[in-house]
Amino acid sequence: MTTLQMSLVIWSLCATFIAMLAFRLDEKHHWNWFGVFIPMFILDLKLLAIAGYEVYTGFRRQLEPTCPRESLFVLGVISKTTFQILLCLRLEYLANLPWTVVLAPFWIAIIFFQANILVPLNYFCDGSAE
Amino acid sequence: MRLLELGELCRWINFTPVELSLLMSATLIFSFLAALKLDGIINPSWWSLFAVYFVADGMLCYFALIVFIRLCFVGQCKIAAIRALWSFFQLLALLALKQLLCSKYDSHKQLTYSEVFTPLYGILVILMIRACQMR
């Protein structure tokens, strides 16, 4: 998949999600919140599949160091998915769930993504790739 | 299949890794304060909560200005102007989105979310154009 295709897939899923979110928040349609978040779940599944495969192949090459940035990314995506599921549960079924509990996986996801960007671990990744 | 590299992502959304990190830090602090407000532990206005984002926007503007000046100094004025233009539109749209959200939550409750998200649609159009420009 080329860069353009990947960008357009991410773009179209995000655009669909934003449009559905606006419709749902304006109460023009009474969709289930899990339905509104379907584009985000599809995106997470796709990212998890690709990054998970890269981490798996990294672990299989035992002589070379595995790629920590991909592992951080996978953990970030898992945390983000957990946050989305908790948010849907809070909005649809569990009205008494505290927002701090709902947002805790989101904070963890942000910390993982930030580490993925900032920690200069790509030195090891580049070394293992070549 | 492969993921977007960090460099490709940065080129697409027109933010450097430092700027991305700054935005993420602002989101972390804002979401923490918003969760406390929604749970009723603290009770500031939405404008004061969004101040975190406004500070981050100010810093992003400063970074964009520095990059513009430095690129001009090394003689790449055309690239500097294009980059500054994209950054200006993006930051303006983000600022407008936050202003509209604050207005919606604090005073103008009659605003619909479709109206509030209008700057976001603008950002989406910009991102689509930038994606098609990527090679």
CSV table of C-alpha atoms in Angstrom, one decimal:
chain,number,residue,atom,x,y,z
A,1,MET,CA,0.0,0.0,0.0
A,2,THR,CA,1.5,3.3,-1.1
A,3,THR,CA,1.8,6.4,1.1
A,4,LEU,CA,-1.0,8.1,-0.9
A,5,GLN,CA,-3.4,5.1,-0.5
A,6,MET,CA,-2.7,4.8,3.2
A,7,SER,CA,-3.2,8.6,3.7
A,8,LEU,CA,-6.5,8.5,1.8
A,9,VAL,CA,-7.8,5.5,3.8
A,10,ILE,CA,-7.0,7.3,7.1
A,11,TRP,CA,-8.5,10.5,5.7
A,12,SER,CA,-11.8,8.9,4.5
A,13,LEU,CA,-12.3,7.0,7.8
A,14,CYS,CA,-11.7,10.2,9.8
A,15,ALA,CA,-14.0,12.2,7.6
A,16,THR,CA,-16.8,9.6,7.9
A,17,PHE,CA,-16.3,9.5,11.7
A,18,ILE,CA,-16.5,13.3,12.0
A,19,ALA,CA,-19.6,13.5,9.8
A,20,MET,CA,-21.3,10.7,11.8
A,21,LEU,CA,-20.3,12.3,15.1
A,22,ALA,CA,-21.8,15.7,14.1
A,23,PHE,CA,-25.1,14.0,13.1
A,24,ARG,CA,-25.2,12.0,16.3
A,25,LEU,CA,-24.4,15.0,18.6
A,26,ASP,CA,-27.0,17.1,16.8
A,27,GLU,CA,-29.5,14.2,17.5
A,28,LYS,CA,-30.5,14.2,13.8
A,29,HIS,CA,-30.1,10.4,14.0
A,30,HIS,CA,-30.3,8.3,17.1
A,31,TRP,CA,-27.6,5.8,16.2
A,32,ASN,CA,-26.0,3.6,18.7
A,33,TRP,CA,-22.6,5.1,19.8
A,34,PHE,CA,-20.8,1.9,18.9
A,35,GLY,CA,-22.2,2.5,15.4
A,36,VAL,CA,-20.8,6.0,15.3
A,37,PHE,CA,-17.4,4.8,16.3
A,38,ILE,CA,-17.2,2.0,13.6
A,39,PRO,CA,-14.9,4.0,11.3
A,40,MET,CA,-12.4,4.5,14.2
A,41,PHE,CA,-12.6,0.8,15.1
A,42,ILE,CA,-11.9,-0.1,11.5
A,43,LEU,CA,-8.9,2.3,11.5
A,44,ASP,CA,-7.6,0.8,14.8
A,45,LEU,CA,-8.0,-2.7,13.5
A,46,LYS,CA,-6.0,-1.8,10.3
A,47,LEU,CA,-3.3,-0.1,12.3
A,48,LEU,CA,-3.1,-3.0,14.8
A,49,ALA,CA,-2.9,-5.6,12.0
A,50,ILE,CA,0.0,-3.8,10.2
A,51,ALA,CA,2.0,-2.7,13.3
A,52,GLY,CA,1.3,-6.1,15.0
A,53,TYR,CA,2.7,-7.9,12.0
A,54,GLU,CA,5.8,-5.8,12.1
A,55,VAL,CA,6.3,-6.4,15.8
A,56,TYR,CA,5.8,-10.1,15.3
A,57,THR,CA,8.3,-10.3,12.5
A,58,GLY,CA,10.7,-8.3,14.7
A,59,PHE,CA,10.3,-10.8,17.5
A,60,ARG,CA,10.9,-13.7,15.2
A,61,ARG,CA,14.3,-12.3,14.1
A,62,GLN,CA,15.8,-13.2,17.5
A,63,LEU,CA,19.4,-12.3,16.6
A,64,GLU,CA,18.6,-8.7,15.8
A,65,PRO,CA,17.1,-6.2,18.3
A,66,THR,CA,13.3,-5.9,18.0
A,67,CYS,CA,11.8,-2.6,17.0
A,68,PRO,CA,10.6,-0.8,20.2
A,69,ARG,CA,8.9,2.0,18.3
A,70,GLU,CA,6.4,-0.4,16.7
A,71,SER,CA,5.7,-2.0,20.1
A,72,LEU,CA,5.0,1.4,21.6
A,73,PHE,CA,2.7,2.2,18.7
A,74,VAL,CA,0.8,-1.1,19.1
A,75,LEU,CA,0.3,-0.4,22.9
A,76,GLY,CA,-0.9,3.1,22.0
A,77,VAL,CA,-3.5,1.8,19.5
A,78,ILE,CA,-4.7,-0.8,22.0
A,79,SER,CA,-5.1,1.9,24.7
A,80,LYS,CA,-7.0,4.1,22.2
A,81,THR,CA,-9.4,1.3,21.3
A,82,THR,CA,-10.0,0.6,25.0
A,83,PHE,CA,-10.8,4.3,25.5
A,84,GLN,CA,-13.2,4.3,22.6
A,85,ILE,CA,-15.0,1.2,23.9
A,86,LEU,CA,-15.3,2.8,27.4
A,87,LEU,CA,-16.5,6.0,25.9
A,88,CYS,CA,-19.2,4.2,23.9
A,89,LEU,CA,-20.3,2.2,27.0
A,90,ARG,CA,-20.4,5.5,29.1
A,91,LEU,CA,-22.5,7.3,26.5
A,92,GLU,CA,-24.8,4.4,25.7
A,93,TYR,CA,-25.2,2.2,28.8
A,94,LEU,CA,-23.3,3.2,31.9
A,95,ALA,CA,-24.2,6.8,32.6
A,96,ASN,CA,-22.7,6.7,36.1
A,97,LEU,CA,-19.2,5.7,35.0
A,98,PRO,CA,-16.7,8.5,36.1
A,99,TRP,CA,-15.1,10.4,33.3
A,100,THR,CA,-11.6,9.9,34.9
A,101,VAL,CA,-12.1,6.2,34.4
A,102,VAL,CA,-13.2,6.6,30.8
A,103,LEU,CA,-10.3,8.9,29.9
A,104,ALA,CA,-7.5,6.9,31.7
A,105,PRO,CA,-6.8,4.7,28.7
A,106,PHE,CA,-6.8,7.9,26.5
A,107,TRP,CA,-4.0,9.4,28.7
A,108,ILE,CA,-2.0,6.2,28.5
A,109,ALA,CA,-2.5,6.2,24.7
A,110,ILE,CA,-1.2,9.8,24.4
A,111,ILE,CA,1.9,8.9,26.6
A,112,PHE,CA,2.6,5.9,24.3
A,113,PHE,CA,2.2,7.9,21.1
A,114,GLN,CA,4.4,10.7,22.5
A,115,ALA,CA,7.1,8.2,23.5
A,116,ASN,CA,6.8,6.7,20.0
A,117,ILE,CA,7.5,10.2,18.5
A,118,LEU,CA,10.0,11.6,21.0
A,119,VAL,CA,12.1,8.7,22.3
A,120,PRO,CA,15.0,8.4,19.8
A,121,LEU,CA,14.7,4.6,19.5
A,122,ASN,CA,14.5,4.7,15.8
A,123,TYR,CA,18.3,4.3,15.9
A,124,PHE,CA,17.8,0.7,16.8
A,125,CYS,CA,15.0,0.2,14.3
A,126,ASP,CA,17.1,1.5,11.5
A,127,GLY,CA,19.9,-0.7,12.5
A,128,SER,CA,17.7,-3.8,12.5
A,129,ALA,CA,16.0,-2.9,9.3
A,130,GLU,CA,19.3,-2.8,7.4
B,1,MET,CA,1.3,-3.0,3.5
B,2,ARG,CA,3.1,-0.6,5.9
B,3,LEU,CA,2.4,2.2,8.3
B,4,LEU,CA,3.1,5.8,7.5
B,5,GLU,CA,6.6,6.8,8.6
B,6,LEU,CA,6.9,9.6,11.1
B,7,GLY,CA,8.5,11.8,8.4
B,8,GLU,CA,5.7,11.1,5.9
B,9,LEU,CA,3.0,11.8,8.6
B,10,CYS,CA,4.7,15.1,9.5
B,11,ARG,CA,5.0,16.1,5.8
B,12,TRP,CA,1.3,15.3,5.4
B,13,ILE,CA,-0.2,17.1,8.4
B,14,ASN,CA,2.5,19.9,8.1
B,15,PHE,CA,3.6,19.6,11.8
B,16,THR,CA,7.1,18.8,13.0
B,17,PRO,CA,7.5,16.0,15.6
B,18,VAL,CA,8.1,18.8,18.3
B,19,GLU,CA,4.9,20.5,17.3
B,20,LEU,CA,3.0,17.2,17.4
B,21,SER,CA,4.4,16.4,20.8
B,22,LEU,CA,3.4,19.9,22.0
B,23,LEU,CA,-0.2,19.3,20.8
B,24,MET,CA,-0.3,15.9,22.5
B,25,SER,CA,0.9,17.4,25.8
B,26,ALA,CA,-1.8,20.1,25.5
B,27,THR,CA,-4.4,17.4,24.8
B,28,LEU,CA,-3.2,15.4,27.8
B,29,ILE,CA,-3.5,18.4,30.2
B,30,PHE,CA,-6.8,19.5,28.7
B,31,SER,CA,-8.4,16.1,28.9
B,32,PHE,CA,-7.3,15.6,32.5
B,33,LEU,CA,-8.8,19.0,33.5
B,34,ALA,CA,-11.9,18.3,31.4
B,35,ALA,CA,-12.4,14.9,33.1
B,36,LEU,CA,-12.2,16.6,36.5
B,37,LYS,CA,-14.7,19.3,35.5
B,38,LEU,CA,-17.1,16.7,34.0
B,39,ASP,CA,-16.9,14.7,37.3
B,40,GLY,CA,-17.7,17.8,39.3
B,41,ILE,CA,-14.4,17.9,41.2
B,42,ILE,CA,-13.4,21.3,39.8
B,43,ASN,CA,-15.6,24.0,38.3
B,44,PRO,CA,-13.7,26.4,36.0
B,45,SER,CA,-15.3,27.8,32.8
B,46,TRP,CA,-14.7,26.1,29.5
B,47,TRP,CA,-12.7,29.2,28.3
B,48,SER,CA,-10.2,28.7,31.1
B,49,LEU,CA,-9.9,25.0,30.3
B,50,PHE,CA,-9.3,25.7,26.7
B,51,ALA,CA,-6.6,28.2,27.7
B,52,VAL,CA,-4.2,25.2,27.6
B,53,TYR,CA,-4.9,24.8,23.9
B,54,PHE,CA,-4.6,28.6,23.3
B,55,VAL,CA,-1.2,28.6,24.8
B,56,ALA,CA,-0.2,25.6,22.7
B,57,ASP,CA,-1.5,27.4,19.6
B,58,GLY,CA,0.6,30.5,20.5
B,59,MET,CA,3.7,28.3,20.7
B,60,LEU,CA,2.9,26.6,17.4
B,61,CYS,CA,2.6,30.1,15.8
B,62,TYR,CA,6.0,31.0,17.3
B,63,PHE,CA,7.5,27.8,15.9
B,64,ALA,CA,6.0,28.4,12.4
B,65,LEU,CA,7.3,32.0,12.5
B,66,ILE,CA,10.8,30.8,13.4
B,67,VAL,CA,10.8,28.2,10.6
B,68,PHE,CA,9.6,30.8,8.2
B,69,ILE,CA,12.4,33.3,9.1
B,70,ARG,CA,15.1,30.6,9.1
B,71,LEU,CA,14.0,29.3,5.7
B,72,CYS,CA,14.0,32.9,4.3
B,73,PHE,CA,17.6,33.4,5.7
B,74,VAL,CA,18.9,30.3,3.8
B,75,GLY,CA,17.3,31.6,0.6
B,76,GLN,CA,14.3,29.3,0.3
B,77,CYS,CA,11.7,32.0,0.4
B,78,LYS,CA,9.2,30.2,-1.9
B,79,ILE,CA,9.2,27.0,0.3
B,80,ALA,CA,9.0,29.2,3.4
B,81,ALA,CA,6.0,31.1,2.1
B,82,ILE,CA,4.1,27.9,1.1
B,83,ARG,CA,4.8,26.3,4.5
B,84,ALA,CA,3.8,29.4,6.3
B,85,LEU,CA,0.6,29.6,4.4
B,86,TRP,CA,-0.4,26.0,5.2
B,87,SER,CA,0.5,26.5,8.8
B,88,PHE,CA,-1.5,29.7,9.0
B,89,PHE,CA,-4.6,28.1,7.6
B,90,GLN,CA,-4.3,25.1,9.8
B,91,LEU,CA,-3.7,27.0,13.0
B,92,LEU,CA,-6.5,29.4,12.2
B,93,ALA,CA,-8.9,26.5,11.6
B,94,LEU,CA,-7.9,24.9,14.9
B,95,LEU,CA,-8.3,28.1,16.8
B,96,ALA,CA,-11.7,28.7,15.2
B,97,LEU,CA,-12.8,25.2,16.2
B,98,LYS,CA,-11.8,25.8,19.8
B,99,GLN,CA,-13.5,29.2,19.9
B,100,LEU,CA,-16.7,27.7,18.5
B,101,LEU,CA,-16.6,24.8,21.1
B,102,CYS,CA,-16.1,27.3,23.9
B,103,SER,CA,-19.0,29.4,22.7
B,104,LYS,CA,-21.2,26.4,22.3
B,105,TYR,CA,-20.5,25.1,25.9
B,106,ASP,CA,-20.4,28.5,27.7
B,107,SER,CA,-22.8,30.8,26.0
B,108,HIS,CA,-24.3,30.1,22.5
B,109,LYS,CA,-26.0,26.8,23.2
B,110,GLN,CA,-28.1,27.1,20.0
B,111,LEU,CA,-25.1,26.4,17.8
B,112,THR,CA,-25.3,23.0,16.2
B,113,TYR,CA,-22.3,20.6,16.1
B,114,SER,CA,-22.4,20.7,12.3
B,115,GLU,CA,-21.6,24.4,12.6
B,116,VAL,CA,-19.0,23.9,15.3
B,117,PHE,CA,-17.2,21.3,13.2
B,118,THR,CA,-17.0,23.6,10.1
B,119,PRO,CA,-13.3,24.5,10.6
B,120,LEU,CA,-12.6,20.7,10.9
B,121,TYR,CA,-14.1,20.2,7.4
B,122,GLY,CA,-11.8,22.9,6.2
B,123,ILE,CA,-8.8,21.1,7.7
B,124,LEU,CA,-10.0,17.9,6.1
B,125,VAL,CA,-10.1,19.6,2.7
B,126,ILE,CA,-6.5,20.9,3.3
B,127,LEU,CA,-5.4,17.4,4.3
B,128,MET,CA,-6.9,15.9,1.2
B,129,ILE,CA,-5.1,18.3,-1.0
B,130,ARG,CA,-1.8,17.7,0.8
B,131,ALA,CA,-2.3,13.9,0.6
B,132,CYS,CA,-2.7,14.2,-3.2
B,133,GLN,CA,0.5,16.2,-3.4
B,134,MET,CA,2.5,13.6,-1.6
B,135,ARG,CA,4.7,11.3,-3.6
